[in-house]
Coordinates of C-alpha atoms in Angstrom, one line a residue:
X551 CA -107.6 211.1 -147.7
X552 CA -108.6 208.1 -145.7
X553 CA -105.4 206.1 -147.8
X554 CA -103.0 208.8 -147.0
X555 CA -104.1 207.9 -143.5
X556 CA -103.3 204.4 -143.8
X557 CA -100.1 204.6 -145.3
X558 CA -98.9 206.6 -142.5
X559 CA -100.2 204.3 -140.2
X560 CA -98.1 201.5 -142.0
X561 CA -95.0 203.3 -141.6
X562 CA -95.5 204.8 -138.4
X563 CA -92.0 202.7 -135.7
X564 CA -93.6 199.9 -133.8
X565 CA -93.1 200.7 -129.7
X566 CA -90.4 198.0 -128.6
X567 CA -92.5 194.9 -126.6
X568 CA -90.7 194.2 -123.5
X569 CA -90.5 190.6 -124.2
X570 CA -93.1 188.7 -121.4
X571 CA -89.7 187.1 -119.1
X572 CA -87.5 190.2 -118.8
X573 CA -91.4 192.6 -117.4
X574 CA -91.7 189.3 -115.2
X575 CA -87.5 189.6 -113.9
X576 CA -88.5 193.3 -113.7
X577 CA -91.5 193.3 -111.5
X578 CA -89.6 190.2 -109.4
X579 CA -86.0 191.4 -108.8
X580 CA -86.5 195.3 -108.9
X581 CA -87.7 196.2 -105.8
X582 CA -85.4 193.3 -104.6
X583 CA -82.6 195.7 -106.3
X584 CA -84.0 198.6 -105.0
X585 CA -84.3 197.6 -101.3
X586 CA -81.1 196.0 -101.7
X587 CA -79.1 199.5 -102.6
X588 CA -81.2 201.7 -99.7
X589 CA -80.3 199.1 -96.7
X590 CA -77.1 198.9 -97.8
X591 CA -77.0 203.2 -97.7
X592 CA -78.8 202.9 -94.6
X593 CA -76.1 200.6 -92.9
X594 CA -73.1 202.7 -94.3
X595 CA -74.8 205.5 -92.7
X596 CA -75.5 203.3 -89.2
X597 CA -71.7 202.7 -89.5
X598 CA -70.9 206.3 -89.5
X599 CA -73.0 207.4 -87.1
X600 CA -71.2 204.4 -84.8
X601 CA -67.3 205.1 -86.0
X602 CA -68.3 208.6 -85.0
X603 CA -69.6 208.0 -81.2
X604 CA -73.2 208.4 -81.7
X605 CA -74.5 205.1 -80.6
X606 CA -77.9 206.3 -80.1
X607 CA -78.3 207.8 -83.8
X608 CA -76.6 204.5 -85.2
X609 CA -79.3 202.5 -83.3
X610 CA -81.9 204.9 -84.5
X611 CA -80.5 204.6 -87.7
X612 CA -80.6 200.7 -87.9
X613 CA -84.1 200.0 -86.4
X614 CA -85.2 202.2 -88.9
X615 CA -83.4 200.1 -92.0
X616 CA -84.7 197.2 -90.0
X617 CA -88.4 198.1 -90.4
X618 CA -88.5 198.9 -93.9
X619 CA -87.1 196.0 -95.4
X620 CA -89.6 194.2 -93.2
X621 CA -92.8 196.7 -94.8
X622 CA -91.9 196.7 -98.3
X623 CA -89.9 193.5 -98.5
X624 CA -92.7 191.4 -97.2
X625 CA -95.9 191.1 -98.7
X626 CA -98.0 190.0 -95.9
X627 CA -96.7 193.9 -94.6
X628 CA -98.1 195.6 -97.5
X629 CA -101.5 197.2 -95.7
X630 CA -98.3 199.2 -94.0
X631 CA -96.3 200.2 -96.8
X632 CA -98.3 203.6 -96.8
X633 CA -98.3 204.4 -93.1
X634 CA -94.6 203.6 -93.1
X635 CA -93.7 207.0 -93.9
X636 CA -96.2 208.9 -91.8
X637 CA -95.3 206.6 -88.8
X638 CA -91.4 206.8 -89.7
X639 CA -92.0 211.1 -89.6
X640 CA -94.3 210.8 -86.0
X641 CA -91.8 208.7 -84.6
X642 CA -88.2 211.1 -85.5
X643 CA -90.1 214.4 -85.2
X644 CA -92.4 213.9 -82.3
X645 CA -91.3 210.8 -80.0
X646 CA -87.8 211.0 -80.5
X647 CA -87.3 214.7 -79.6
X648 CA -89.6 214.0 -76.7
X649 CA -87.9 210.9 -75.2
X650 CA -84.6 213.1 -75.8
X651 CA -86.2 216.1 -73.5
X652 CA -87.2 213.5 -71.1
X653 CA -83.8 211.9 -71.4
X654 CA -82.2 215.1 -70.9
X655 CA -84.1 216.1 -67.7
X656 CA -82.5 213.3 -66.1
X657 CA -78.8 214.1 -66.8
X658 CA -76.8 217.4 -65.3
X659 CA -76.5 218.9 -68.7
X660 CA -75.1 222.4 -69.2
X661 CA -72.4 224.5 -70.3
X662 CA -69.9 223.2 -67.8
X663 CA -70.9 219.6 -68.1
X664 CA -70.7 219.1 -72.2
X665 CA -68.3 216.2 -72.3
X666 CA -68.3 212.9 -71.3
X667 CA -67.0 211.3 -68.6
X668 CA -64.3 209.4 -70.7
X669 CA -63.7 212.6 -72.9
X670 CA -62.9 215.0 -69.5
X671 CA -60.9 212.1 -68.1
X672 CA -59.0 212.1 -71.4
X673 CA -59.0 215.6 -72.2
X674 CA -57.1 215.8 -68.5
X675 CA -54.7 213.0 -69.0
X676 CA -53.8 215.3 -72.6
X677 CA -52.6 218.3 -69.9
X678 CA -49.2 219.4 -69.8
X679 CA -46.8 221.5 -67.6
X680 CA -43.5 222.4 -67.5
X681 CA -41.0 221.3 -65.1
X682 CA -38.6 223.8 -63.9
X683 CA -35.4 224.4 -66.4
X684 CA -37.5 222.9 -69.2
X685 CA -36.0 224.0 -72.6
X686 CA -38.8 224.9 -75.6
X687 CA -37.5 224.3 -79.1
X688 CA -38.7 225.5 -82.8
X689 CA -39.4 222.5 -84.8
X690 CA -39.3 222.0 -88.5
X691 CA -39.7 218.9 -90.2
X692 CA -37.6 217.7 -93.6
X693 CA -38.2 214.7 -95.7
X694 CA -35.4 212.4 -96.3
X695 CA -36.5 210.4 -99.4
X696 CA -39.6 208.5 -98.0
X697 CA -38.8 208.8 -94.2
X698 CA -38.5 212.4 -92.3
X699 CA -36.2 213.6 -90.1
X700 CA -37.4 216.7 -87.2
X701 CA -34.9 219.3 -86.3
X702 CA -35.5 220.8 -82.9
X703 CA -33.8 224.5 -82.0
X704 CA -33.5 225.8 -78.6
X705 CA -34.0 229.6 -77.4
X706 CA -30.1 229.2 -76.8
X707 CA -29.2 228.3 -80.2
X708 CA -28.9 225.0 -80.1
X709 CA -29.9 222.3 -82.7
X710 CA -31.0 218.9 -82.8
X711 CA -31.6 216.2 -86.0
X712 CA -33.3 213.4 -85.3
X713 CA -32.9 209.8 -87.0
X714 CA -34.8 209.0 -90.3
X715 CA -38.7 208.0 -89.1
X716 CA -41.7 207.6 -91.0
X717 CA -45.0 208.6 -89.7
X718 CA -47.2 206.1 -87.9
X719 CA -45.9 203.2 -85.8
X720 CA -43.9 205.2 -83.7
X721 CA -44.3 203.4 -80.5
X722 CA -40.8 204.7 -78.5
X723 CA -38.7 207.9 -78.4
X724 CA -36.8 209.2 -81.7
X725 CA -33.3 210.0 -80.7
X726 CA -31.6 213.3 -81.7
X727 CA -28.4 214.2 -82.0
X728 CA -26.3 218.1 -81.9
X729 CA -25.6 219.4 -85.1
X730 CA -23.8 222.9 -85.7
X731 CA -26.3 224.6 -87.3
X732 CA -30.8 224.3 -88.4
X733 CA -31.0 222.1 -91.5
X734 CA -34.2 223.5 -93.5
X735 CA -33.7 221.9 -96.7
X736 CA -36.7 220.2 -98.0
X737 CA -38.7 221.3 -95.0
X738 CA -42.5 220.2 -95.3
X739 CA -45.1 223.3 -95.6
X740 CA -47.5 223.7 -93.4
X741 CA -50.0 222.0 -95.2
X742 CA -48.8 219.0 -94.5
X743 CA -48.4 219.5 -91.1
X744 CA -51.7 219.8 -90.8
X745 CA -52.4 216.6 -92.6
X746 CA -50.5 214.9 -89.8
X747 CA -50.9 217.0 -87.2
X748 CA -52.0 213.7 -84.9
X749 CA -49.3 211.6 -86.1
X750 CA -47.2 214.7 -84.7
X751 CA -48.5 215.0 -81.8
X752 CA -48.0 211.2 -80.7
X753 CA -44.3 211.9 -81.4
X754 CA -41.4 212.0 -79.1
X755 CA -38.4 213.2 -79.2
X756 CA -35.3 212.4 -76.7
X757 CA -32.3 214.8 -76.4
X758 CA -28.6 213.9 -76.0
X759 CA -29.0 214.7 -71.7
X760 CA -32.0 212.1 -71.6
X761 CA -35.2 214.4 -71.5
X762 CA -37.9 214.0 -74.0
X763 CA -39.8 217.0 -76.0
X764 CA -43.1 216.6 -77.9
X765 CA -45.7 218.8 -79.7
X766 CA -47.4 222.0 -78.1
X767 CA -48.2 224.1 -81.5
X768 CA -47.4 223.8 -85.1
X769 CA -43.9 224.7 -85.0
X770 CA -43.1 224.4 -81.3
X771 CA -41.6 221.7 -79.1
X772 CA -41.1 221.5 -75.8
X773 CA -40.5 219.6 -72.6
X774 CA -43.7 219.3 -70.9
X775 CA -44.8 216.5 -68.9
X776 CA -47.8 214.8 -68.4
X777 CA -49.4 216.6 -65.5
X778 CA -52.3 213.4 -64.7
X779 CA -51.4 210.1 -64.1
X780 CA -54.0 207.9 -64.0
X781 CA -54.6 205.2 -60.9
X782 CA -56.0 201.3 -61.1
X783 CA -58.8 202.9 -58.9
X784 CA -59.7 205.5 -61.6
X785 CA -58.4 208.1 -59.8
X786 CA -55.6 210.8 -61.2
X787 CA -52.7 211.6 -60.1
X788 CA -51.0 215.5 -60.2
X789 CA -47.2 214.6 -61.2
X790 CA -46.6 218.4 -60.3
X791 CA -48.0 218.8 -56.9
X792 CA -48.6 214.6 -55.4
X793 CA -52.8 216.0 -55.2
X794 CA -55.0 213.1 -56.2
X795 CA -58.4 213.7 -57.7
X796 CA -61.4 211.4 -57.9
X797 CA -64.7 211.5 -60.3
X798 CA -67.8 212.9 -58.2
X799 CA -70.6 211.4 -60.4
X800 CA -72.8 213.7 -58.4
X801 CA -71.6 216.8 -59.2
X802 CA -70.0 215.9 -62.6
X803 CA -66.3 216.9 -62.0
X804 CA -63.3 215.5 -60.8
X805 CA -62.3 217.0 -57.2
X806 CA -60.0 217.2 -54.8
X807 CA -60.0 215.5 -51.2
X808 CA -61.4 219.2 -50.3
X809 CA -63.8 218.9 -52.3
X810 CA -62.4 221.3 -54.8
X811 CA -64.0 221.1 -58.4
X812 CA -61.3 220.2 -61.6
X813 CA -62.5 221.5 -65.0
X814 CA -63.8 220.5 -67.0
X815 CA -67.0 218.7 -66.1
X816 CA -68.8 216.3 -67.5
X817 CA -72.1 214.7 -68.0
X818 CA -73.8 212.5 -65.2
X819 CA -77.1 210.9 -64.4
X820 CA -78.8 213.2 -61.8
X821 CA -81.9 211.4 -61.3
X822 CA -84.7 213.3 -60.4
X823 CA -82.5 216.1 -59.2
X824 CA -83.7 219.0 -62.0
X825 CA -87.4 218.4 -60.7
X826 CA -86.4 218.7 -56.9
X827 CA -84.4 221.9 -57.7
X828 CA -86.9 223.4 -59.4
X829 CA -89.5 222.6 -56.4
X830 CA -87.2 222.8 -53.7
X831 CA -84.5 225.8 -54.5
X832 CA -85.8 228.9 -52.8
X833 CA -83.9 230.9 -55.2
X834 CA -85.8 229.0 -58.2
X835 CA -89.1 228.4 -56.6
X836 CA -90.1 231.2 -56.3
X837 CA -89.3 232.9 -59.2
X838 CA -90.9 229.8 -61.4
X839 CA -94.2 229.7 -59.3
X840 CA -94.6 233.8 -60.1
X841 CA -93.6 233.1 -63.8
X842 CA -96.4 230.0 -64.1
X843 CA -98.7 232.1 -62.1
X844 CA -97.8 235.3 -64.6
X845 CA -98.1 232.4 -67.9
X846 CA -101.9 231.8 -66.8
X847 CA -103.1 234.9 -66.2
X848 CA -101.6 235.9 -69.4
X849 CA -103.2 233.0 -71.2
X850 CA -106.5 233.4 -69.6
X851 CA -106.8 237.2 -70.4
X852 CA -105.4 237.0 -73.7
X853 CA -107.5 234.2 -74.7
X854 CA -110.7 235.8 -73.2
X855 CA -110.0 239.3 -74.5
X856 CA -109.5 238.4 -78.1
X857 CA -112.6 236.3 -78.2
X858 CA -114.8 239.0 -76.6
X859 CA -113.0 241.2 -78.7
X860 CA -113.4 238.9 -82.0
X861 CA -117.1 237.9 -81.1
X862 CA -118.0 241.4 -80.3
X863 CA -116.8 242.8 -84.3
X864 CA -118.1 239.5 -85.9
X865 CA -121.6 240.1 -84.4
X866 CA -121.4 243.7 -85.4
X867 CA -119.9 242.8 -89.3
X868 CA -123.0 240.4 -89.7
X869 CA -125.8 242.9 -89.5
X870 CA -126.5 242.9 -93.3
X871 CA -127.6 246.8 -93.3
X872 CA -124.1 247.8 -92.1
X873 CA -122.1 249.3 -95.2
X874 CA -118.4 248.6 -96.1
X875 CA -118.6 245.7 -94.3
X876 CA -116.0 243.9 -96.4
X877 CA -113.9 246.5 -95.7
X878 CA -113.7 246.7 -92.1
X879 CA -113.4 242.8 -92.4
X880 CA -110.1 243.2 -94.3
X881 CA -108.7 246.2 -91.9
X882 CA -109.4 243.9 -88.6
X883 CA -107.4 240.9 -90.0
X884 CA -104.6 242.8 -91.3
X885 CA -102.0 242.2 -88.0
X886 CA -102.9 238.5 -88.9
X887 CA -101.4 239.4 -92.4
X888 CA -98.1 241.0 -91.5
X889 CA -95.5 238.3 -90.3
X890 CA -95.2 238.5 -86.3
X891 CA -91.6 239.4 -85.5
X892 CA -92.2 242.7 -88.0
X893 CA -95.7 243.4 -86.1
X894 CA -94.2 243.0 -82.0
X895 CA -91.0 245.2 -83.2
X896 CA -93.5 248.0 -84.5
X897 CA -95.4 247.8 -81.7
X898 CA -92.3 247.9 -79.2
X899 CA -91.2 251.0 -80.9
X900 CA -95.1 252.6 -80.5
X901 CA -93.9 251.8 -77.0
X902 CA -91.2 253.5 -75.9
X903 CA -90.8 256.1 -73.6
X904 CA -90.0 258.9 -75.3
X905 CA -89.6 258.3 -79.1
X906 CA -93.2 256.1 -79.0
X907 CA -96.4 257.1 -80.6
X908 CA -98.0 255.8 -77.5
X909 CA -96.4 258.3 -75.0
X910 CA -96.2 260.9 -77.6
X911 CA -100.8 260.8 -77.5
X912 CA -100.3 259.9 -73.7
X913 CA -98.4 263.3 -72.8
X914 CA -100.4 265.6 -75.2
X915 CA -103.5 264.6 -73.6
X916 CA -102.8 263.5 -69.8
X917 CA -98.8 264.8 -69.1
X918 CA -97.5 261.4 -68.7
X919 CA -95.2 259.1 -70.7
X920 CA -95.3 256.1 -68.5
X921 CA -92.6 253.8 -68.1
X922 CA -93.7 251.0 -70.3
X923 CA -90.8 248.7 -70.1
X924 CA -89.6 249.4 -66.6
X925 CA -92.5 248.9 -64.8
X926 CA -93.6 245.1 -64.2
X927 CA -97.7 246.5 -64.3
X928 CA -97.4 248.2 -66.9
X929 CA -94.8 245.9 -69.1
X930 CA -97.3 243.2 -68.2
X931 CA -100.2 245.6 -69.6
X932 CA -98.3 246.2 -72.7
X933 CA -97.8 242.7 -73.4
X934 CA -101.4 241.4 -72.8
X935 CA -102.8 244.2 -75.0
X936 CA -100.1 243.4 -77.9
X937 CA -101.1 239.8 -77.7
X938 CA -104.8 240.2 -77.9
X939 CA -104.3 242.6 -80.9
X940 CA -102.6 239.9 -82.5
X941 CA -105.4 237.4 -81.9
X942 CA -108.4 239.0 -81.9
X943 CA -108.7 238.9 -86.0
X944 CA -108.6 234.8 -86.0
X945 CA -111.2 235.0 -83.0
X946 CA -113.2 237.2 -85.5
X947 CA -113.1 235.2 -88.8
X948 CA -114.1 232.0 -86.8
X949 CA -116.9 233.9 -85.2
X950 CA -118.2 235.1 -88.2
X951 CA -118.0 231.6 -89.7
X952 CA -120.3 230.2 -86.7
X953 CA -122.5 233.1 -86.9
X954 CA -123.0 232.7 -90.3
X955 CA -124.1 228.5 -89.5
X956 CA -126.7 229.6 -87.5
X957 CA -130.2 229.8 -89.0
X958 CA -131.6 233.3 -90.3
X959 CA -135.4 231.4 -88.8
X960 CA -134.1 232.3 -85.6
X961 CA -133.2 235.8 -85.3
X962 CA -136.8 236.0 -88.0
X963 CA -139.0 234.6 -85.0
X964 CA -136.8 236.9 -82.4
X965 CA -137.8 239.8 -84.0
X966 CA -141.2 239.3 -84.3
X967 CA -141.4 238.2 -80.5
X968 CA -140.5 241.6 -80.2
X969 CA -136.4 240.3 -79.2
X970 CA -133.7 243.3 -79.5
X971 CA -129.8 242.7 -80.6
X972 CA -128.4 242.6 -77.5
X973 CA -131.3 239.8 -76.4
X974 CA -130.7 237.9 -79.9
X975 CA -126.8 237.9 -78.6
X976 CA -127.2 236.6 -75.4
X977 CA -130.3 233.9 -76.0
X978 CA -129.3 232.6 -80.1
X979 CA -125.6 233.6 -80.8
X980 CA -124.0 233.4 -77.7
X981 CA -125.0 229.6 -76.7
X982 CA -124.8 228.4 -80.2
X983 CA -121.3 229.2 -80.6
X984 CA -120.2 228.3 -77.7
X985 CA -120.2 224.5 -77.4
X986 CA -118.2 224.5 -80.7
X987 CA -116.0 227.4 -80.2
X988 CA -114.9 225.7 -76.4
X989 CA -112.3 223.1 -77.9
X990 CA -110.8 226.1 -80.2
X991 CA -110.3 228.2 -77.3
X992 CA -108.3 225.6 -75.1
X993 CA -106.0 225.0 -78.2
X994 CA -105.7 228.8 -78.2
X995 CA -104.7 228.8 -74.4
X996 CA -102.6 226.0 -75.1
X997 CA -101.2 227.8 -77.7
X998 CA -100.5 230.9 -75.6
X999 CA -98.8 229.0 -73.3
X1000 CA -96.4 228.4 -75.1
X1001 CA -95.8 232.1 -76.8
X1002 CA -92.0 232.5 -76.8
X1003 CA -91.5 234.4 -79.5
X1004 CA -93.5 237.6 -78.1
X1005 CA -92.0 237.9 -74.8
X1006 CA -88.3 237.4 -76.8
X1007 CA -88.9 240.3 -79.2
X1008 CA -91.0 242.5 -76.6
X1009 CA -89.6 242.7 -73.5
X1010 CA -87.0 240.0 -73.8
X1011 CA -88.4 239.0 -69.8
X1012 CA -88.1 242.4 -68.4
X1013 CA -87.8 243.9 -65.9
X1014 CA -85.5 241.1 -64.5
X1015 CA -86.1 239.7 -60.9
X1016 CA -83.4 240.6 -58.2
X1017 CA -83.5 237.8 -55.7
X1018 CA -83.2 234.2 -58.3
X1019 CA -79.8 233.0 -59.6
X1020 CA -81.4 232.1 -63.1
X1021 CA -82.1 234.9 -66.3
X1022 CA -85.8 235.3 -65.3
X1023 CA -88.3 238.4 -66.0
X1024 CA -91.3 239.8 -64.5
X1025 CA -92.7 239.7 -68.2
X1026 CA -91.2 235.8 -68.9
X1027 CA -93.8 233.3 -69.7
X1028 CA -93.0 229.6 -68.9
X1029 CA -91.7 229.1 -72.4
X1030 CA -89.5 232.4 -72.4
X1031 CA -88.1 231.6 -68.9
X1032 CA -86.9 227.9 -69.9
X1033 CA -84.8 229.5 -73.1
X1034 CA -83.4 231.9 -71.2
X1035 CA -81.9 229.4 -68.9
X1036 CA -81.1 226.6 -71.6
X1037 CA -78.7 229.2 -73.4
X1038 CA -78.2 232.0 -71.2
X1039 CA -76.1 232.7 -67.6
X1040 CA -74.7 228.9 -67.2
X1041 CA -76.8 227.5 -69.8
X1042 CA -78.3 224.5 -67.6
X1043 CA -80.1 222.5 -70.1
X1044 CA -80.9 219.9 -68.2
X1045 CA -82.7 222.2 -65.5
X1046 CA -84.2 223.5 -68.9
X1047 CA -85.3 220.0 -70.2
X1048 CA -87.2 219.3 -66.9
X1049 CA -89.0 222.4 -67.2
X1050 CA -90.1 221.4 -70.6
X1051 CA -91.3 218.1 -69.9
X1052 CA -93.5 220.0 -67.4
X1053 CA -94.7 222.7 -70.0
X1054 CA -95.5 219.6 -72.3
X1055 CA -97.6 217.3 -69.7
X1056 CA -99.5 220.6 -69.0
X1057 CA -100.1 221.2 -72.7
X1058 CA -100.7 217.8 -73.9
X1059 CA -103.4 217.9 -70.9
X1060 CA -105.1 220.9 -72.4
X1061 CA -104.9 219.1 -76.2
X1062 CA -106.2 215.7 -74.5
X1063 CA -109.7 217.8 -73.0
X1064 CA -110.0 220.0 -76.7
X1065 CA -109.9 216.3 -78.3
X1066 CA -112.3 215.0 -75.9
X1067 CA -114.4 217.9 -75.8
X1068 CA -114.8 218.0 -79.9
X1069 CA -115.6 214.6 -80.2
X1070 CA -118.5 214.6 -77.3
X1071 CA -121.5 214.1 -78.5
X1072 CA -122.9 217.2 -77.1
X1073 CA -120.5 218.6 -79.8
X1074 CA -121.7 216.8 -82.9
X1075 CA -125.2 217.2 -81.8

């Protein structure tokens, strides 16, 4: 047996040995490869990004390729090479989107201010009217070996053939000449017209009486003029009427000497101008100080009921002679098991007036179906006591886990000193939970202060405020409010953006005192 062994040792394939200068090329030159081949994808992408008017992503883009061939290309950077990644995630998730926000507060950004300035001042220049008498004309295009020729026909009858022309370069007119009849031989399809749809466009075509025609559709010429001219002072020019109009950086349009706006508008720096709005517009004001004032309350009661509620069960579900205790732990946390959107929509239809469970019990017993979702009490009621059910089985499972840290010696000496449950709760449980449960329940008001989501698929804000100009409810919560407005009635992001930066510098407050508060030494002790 043992030489059976050894012969198949003796004919078991050597492994190939990477001879000792090619491992020593490798280990030199392959990350130099490798680095190499990802800048050079990173700077194709930065050039993309720039070709396609994105500045700020290209720039993004190229610090980025920047700083890791500095980490993993030089060795005196290699402590970083591990936090690159982490840093590189904080800095395009968290700081970019935030500076953007901030960015965006500043600006007059909404659904009648997308563009640019130079985009609306081109997209004006590009308008066309007719003059009186113009003539419109059905236009086909044939090939004529490599060059094309257009044929224009008039609502009259009458045709046109240009000269041969090849697409791109044209820099004058194209004469045409009558002909008797259309020509559509070799006309091109469609397809291609598409393919050089911008080529079209640019081209112009002059009739035998002087006037000139160019593209408005696929198949349609006509006679249209410029209606903008634009002046050396930046001003424009209405060739149909003599008005001039003049760029308001202000209000983000072009308007007339009245002071009449031109669509469409563009994006302008506006300053601190969302902030004063928002603190200075009665029709705003108000509205927002009622909706903050609503946010707290909500926060406050729904973070205080669902940890009474929570530490209330948790000290019940730790007595140890209580039966089925397991049980009645896994029944309280199931509306923490069933995803949130399916649990508010169940619970809005419990709600309503006349179909709802909860009016159905409410009428049997009392004669009443109250008007849940009409009246602000009452849709403010429904909302707080949704939320709390939703949060009370988290507040529960971390009580029980504190209550369960805290030495049995103590409720052992409480009993013998004669001590009853509800003393044992308010002299051993209550204070020893509390300094470590304190930074949990700011993150949980911080948390609710930012609960979009149940206002959206409860009450959607309602019932709606009369007497503000902006899509906010009785019900909205800071967070609800600001969506409304960034994509609803006008869709004024900027306004939107400012109210965001303030939700966030009241949040990140609340997340700097839980930080604080769980590394105090009172805390650790």
């Amino acid at each position: 047996m043992p030489h059976k062994l050894i012969a198949a040792q003796r004919v078991r394939p050597a492994l190939p040995i990477i001879p000792a200068s090619l491992h020593t090329a490798l280990a030199l030159w392959g990350p130099r490869v490798l680095g190499a081949a990802v800048s050079l994808i990173g700077l194709l992408v930065t050039m993309q990004l720039y070709l396609a008017g994105q500045w700020l992503f290209a720039l993004v883009a190229l610090l980025v390729v920047c700083a890791g061939l500095f980490v993993y290309m030089q060795a005196r950077s290699s402590a970083w090479r591990f936090l690159f990644p982490g840093l590189l995630a904080s800095v395009l998730f968290v700081l970019l989107p935030i500076a953007y926000t901030v960015s965006l507060s500043g600006s007059n950004y909404s659904s009648q201010n997308l563009l640019t300035f130079g985009r609306a001042t081109d997209y004006l220049l590009s308008t066309r009217y007719m003059p009186e008498g113009a003539q419109r004309y059905n236009f086909t295009l044939i090939t004529d070996g490599k060059a094309y020729r257009a044929v224009l026909e008039s609502e009259a009858g009458e045709a046109f053939m240009s000269e041969r022309f090849t697409l791109g370069g044209l820099r004058k007119p194209v004469p045409m000449k009558a002909i008797s009849g259309p020509i559509a031989d070799h006309a091109v399809d469609t397809a291609r017209l598409i393919q050089h749809l911008n080529t079209l466009r640019a081209l112009v075509l002059q009739l035998p009486d002087g006037s000139t025609a160019q593209m408005s559709s696929l198949q349609r010429f006509d006679a249209s003029r410029p209606l903008y001219r634009q002046n050396a002072d930046g001003s424009l020019s209405n060739q149909q009427d003599g008005s001039v109009i003049r760029p308001n950086h202000q209000s983000g349009y072009y308007e007339t000497s009245a002071g009449e706006r031109v669509p469409p508008g563009f994006t302008a720096s506006a300053g601190l101008r969302q902030y004063t709005t928002l603190l200075t517009d009665q029709g705003l004001r108000e509205p927002f100080l009622k909706v903050f004032a609503w946010t707290l309350a909500y926060s406050l009661l729904t973070v205080a009921l669902s940890f009474g509620a929570g530490l209330l069960l948790a000290s019940l579900l730790s007595w140890q002679e209580l039966e089925f205790r397991e049980t009645y732990k896994l029944l309280y946390y199931l509306p923490s098991a069933v995803p949130g959107m399916i649990a508010i929509l169940i619970v809005k239809m419990m709600f309503f007036t006349n179909t709802g469970e909860v009016n159905t019990v409410l009428d049997a017993v009392f004669g009443i179906r109250p008007e849940w979702f009409a009246t602000p009490a009452l849709a403010r009621t429904m909302v707080v006591a949704v939320s709390v059910w939703l949060y009370f089985p988290y507040m529960m499972m971390l009580c029980l886990g504190l209550i369960r840290a805290i030495p049995a010696d103590l409720y052992e000496a409480s009993a013998l000193a004669g001590a009853g449950p509800l003393a044992n709760f308010i002299h051993i449980t209550l204070p020893l939970i509390a300094r470590p449960v304190l930074p949990v329940l700011i993150a949980s008001f911080a948390s609710t202060f930012n609960n979009a989501s149940l206002i959206m698929y409860l009450t959607e804000g309602g019932p709606s405020y009369l007497d503000t100009r902006e899509p906010i409810g009785m019900t909205d919560l800071i967070a609800s409010a600001t969506y409304n407005i960034a994509f609803f009635s006008g869709s004024n992001f900027g306004l939107a953006a400012a109210i965001s930066v303030l939700l966030f510098a009241i949040v990140a407050v609340l997340a700097f005192a839980s930080l604080r508060l769980s590394r105090s030494r009172g805390f650790m002790d």
